[in-house]
Coordinates of C-alpha atoms in Angstrom, one line a residue:
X1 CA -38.9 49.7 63.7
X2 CA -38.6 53.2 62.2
X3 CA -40.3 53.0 59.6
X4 CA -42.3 49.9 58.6
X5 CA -44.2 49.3 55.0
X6 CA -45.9 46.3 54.0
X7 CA -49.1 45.7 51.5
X8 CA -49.2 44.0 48.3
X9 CA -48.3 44.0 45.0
X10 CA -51.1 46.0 44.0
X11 CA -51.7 47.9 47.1
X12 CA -48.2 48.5 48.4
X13 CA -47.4 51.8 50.0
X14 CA -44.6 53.5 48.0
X15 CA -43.0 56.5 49.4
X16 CA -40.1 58.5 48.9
X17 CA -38.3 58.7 52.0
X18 CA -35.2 60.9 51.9
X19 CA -33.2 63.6 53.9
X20 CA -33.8 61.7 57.1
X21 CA -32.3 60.7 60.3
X22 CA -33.2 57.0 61.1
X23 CA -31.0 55.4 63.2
X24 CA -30.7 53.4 66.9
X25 CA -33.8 51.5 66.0
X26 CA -34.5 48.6 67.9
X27 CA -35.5 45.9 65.5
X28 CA -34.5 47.6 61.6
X29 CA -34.5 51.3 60.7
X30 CA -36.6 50.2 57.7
X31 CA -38.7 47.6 56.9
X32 CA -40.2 46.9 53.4
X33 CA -42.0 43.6 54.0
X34 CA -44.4 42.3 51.6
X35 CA -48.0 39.9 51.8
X36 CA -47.0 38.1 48.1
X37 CA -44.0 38.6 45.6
X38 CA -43.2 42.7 45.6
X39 CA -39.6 41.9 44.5
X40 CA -40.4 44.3 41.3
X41 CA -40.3 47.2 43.5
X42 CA -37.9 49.3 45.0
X43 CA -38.3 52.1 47.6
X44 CA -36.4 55.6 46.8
X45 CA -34.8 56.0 50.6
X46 CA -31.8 57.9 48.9
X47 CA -30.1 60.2 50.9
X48 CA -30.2 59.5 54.5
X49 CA -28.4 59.4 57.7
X50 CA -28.3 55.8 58.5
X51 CA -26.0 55.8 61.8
X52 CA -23.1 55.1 60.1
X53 CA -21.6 54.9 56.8
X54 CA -20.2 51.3 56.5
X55 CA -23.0 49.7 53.7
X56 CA -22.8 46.8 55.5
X57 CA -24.0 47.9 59.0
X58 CA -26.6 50.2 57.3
X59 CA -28.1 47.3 55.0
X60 CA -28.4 45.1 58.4
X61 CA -30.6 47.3 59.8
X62 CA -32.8 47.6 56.5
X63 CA -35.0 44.6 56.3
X64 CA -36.3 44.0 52.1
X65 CA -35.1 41.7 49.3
X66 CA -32.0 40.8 50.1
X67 CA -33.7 39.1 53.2
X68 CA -36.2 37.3 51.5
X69 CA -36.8 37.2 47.6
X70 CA -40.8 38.1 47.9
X71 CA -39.7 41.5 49.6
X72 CA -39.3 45.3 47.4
X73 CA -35.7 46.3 47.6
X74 CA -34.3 49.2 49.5
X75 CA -32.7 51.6 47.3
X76 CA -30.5 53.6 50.1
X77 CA -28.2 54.9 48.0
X78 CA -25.9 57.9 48.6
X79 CA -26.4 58.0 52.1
X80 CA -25.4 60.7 54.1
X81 CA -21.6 60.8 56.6
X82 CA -23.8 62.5 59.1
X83 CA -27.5 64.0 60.3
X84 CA -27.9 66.8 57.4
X85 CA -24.4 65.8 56.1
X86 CA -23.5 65.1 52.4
X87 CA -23.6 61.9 50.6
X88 CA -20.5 59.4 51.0
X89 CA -19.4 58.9 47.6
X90 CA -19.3 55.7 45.4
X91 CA -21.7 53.9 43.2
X92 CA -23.5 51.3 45.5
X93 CA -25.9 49.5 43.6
X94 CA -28.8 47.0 44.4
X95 CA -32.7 45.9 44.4
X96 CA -34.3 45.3 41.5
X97 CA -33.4 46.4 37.7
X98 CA -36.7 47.4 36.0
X99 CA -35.5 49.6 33.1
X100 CA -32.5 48.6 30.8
X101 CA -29.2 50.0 32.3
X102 CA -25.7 50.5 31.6
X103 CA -23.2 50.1 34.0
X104 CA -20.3 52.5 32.5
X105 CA -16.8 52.3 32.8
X106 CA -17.2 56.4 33.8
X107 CA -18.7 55.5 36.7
X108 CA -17.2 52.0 38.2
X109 CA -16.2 50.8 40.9
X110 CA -19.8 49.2 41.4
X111 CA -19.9 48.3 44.9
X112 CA -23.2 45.4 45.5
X113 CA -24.7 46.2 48.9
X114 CA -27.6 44.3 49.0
X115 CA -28.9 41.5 46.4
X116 CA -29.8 42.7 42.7
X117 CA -32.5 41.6 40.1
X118 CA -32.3 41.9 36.7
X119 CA -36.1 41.7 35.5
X120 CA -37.2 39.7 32.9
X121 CA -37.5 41.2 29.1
X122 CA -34.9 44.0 30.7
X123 CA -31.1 43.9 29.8
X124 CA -28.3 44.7 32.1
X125 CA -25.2 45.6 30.0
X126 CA -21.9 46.3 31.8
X127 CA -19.1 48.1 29.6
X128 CA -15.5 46.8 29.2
X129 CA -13.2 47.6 32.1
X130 CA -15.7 47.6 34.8
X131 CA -15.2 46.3 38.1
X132 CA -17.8 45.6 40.3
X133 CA -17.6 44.3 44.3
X134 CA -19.7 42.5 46.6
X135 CA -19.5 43.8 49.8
X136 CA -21.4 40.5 51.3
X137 CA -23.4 37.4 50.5
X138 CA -25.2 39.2 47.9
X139 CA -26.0 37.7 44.3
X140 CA -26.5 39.1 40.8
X141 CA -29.9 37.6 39.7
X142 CA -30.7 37.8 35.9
X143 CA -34.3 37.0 35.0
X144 CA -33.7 39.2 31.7
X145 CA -30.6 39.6 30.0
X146 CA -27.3 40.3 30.8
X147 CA -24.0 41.7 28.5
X148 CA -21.0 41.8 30.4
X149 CA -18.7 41.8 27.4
X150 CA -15.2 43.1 28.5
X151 CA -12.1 42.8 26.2
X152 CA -8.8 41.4 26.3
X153 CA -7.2 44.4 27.3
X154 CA -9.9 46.0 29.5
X155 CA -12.0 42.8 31.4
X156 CA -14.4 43.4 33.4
X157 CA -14.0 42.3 37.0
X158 CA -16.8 40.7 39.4
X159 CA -14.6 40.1 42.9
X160 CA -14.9 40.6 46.4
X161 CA -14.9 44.2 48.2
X162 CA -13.2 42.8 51.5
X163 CA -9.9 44.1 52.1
X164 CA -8.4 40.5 52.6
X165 CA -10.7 38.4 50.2
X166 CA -11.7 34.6 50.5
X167 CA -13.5 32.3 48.5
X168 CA -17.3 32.8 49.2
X169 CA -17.0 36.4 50.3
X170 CA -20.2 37.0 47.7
X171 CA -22.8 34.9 46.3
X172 CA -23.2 34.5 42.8
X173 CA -24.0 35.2 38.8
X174 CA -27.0 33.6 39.1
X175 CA -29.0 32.9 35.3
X176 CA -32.6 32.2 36.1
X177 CA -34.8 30.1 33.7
X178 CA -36.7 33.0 32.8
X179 CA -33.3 35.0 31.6
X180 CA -33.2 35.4 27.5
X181 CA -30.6 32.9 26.8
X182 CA -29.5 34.8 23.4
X183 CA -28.6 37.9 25.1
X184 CA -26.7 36.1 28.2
X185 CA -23.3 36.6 27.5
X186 CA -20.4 37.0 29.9
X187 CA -16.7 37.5 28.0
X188 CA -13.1 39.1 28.7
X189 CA -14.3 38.8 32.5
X190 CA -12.4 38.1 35.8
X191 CA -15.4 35.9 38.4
X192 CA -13.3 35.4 41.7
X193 CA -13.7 34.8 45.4
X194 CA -17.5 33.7 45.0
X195 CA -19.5 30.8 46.2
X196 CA -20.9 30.0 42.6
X197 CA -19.0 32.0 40.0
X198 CA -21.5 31.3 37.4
X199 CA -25.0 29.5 38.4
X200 CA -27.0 29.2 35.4
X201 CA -30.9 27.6 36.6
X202 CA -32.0 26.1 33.8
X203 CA -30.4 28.7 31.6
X204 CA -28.1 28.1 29.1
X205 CA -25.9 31.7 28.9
X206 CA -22.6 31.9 27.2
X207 CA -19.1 32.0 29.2
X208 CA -16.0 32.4 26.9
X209 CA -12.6 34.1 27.1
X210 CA -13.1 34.5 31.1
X211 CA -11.4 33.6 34.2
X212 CA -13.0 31.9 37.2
X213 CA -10.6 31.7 40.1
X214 CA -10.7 31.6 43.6
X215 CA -14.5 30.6 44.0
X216 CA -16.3 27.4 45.4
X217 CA -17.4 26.6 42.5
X218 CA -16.2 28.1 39.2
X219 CA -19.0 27.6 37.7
X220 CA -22.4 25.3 39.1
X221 CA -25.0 24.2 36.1
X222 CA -28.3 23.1 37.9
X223 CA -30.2 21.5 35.1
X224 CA -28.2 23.8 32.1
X225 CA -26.1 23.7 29.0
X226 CA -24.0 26.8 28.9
X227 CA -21.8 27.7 26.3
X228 CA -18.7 27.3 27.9
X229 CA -15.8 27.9 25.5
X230 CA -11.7 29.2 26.1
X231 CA -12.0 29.8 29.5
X232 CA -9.1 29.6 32.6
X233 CA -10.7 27.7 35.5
X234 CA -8.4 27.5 38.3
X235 CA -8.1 27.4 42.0
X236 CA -11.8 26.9 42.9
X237 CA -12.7 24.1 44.9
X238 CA -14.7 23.1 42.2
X239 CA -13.9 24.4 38.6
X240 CA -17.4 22.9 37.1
X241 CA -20.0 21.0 38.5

């Protein structure tokens, strides 16, 4: 390994780790690996030189929460096109969401390169006209709130970020029981090419005036009542289950 943290949630080492070269690592570059659940965290290693610059092959070599949920997440954003090069741009986004946020039309594509949390009592709001991508197997968890409220002229998009996509490419919306039901909204929206579009856990968010095409499963309630009102549901292998 690298570089290789691990504690607890109370005692968990926390540094900043930027403007390095951390590459050809046997095992991972970086390991954030936790004792009990540290999936609150996330570790600034902004601004590096990775080995490459495909997300993909640089999140595969970083071991944290989008391997297993009790893990920090790796923030690794901006990385680097070469030792002491500049960032690559785009906005890739994951790890954990501990402050509210805006995701702003400004600034979109949002390209998903690891798994992302929404903490409870925090709100994610996503601004009409945004798309954002999954470039993997990565979910969107909400234990907060989330307001993806597009419009019917400017929807926002969740999709796939493979040049040729399938269904399953990503993972899911996923609306744990601990997200704020009243503030769960998701309207004017495109869902597409995911395993579970929508996968409210004992949630009950609301789903209206959206598309959800090209999934597994359109949308998957496991033990939920969403709202679920003047939606198109089409070409999933499942449109609700």
């Amino acid at each position: 390994d690298g570089i290789y943290l691990y504690g607890t949630l109370t005692t968990y080492p926390n540094p900043a780790i930027n403007n390095n070269s951390i590459y050809n690592n046997t095992s991972y570059n970086l390991t954030a690996g936790a004792y009990n659940d540290c999936s609150s965290l996330t570790i600034n290693a902004q601004n590096n030189w990775w080995g490459s610059i495909d997300p993909i092959i640089i999140g595969q070599k970083i071991q944290d929460y989008t391997d297993y949920y009790l893990y920090p997440a790796v923030d690794f954003n901006h990385f680097l096109d070469g030792p002491n090069g500049s960032p690559v741009p785009g906005n890739f986004v994951s790890g954990t969401i501990t402050a509210n946020t805006t995701w702003a039309l400004a600034n979109s594509p949002y390209i998903v390169v690891g798994n992302i949390a929404v903490s409870p009592a925090i709100t994610l709001t996503i601004e009409p006209g945004v798309v954002v991508k999954f470039a993997a197997n990565y979910q969107l968890a909400v234990n907060g709130a989330l307001i993806a409220q597009g419009t019917q002229s400017q929807p926002i998009t969740f999709t796939s970020n493979k040049t040729t996509p399938a269904k399953g490419d990503w993972s899911s919306i996923t609306f744990n029981n601990s997200s704020n039901d009243a503030t769960c909204i998701i309207s004017y929206a495109v869902i597409e090419y995911a395993n579970y579009g929508v996968y409210p856990i004992s949630a009950s968010p609301r789903i209206e005036n959206t598309t959800l095409q090209n999934n597994n499963y359109g949308i998957f309630c496991n033990y939920s009542s969403p709202n679920i009102t003047a939606n198109t549901i089409q070409n999933n292998s499942y449109g609700i289950r």
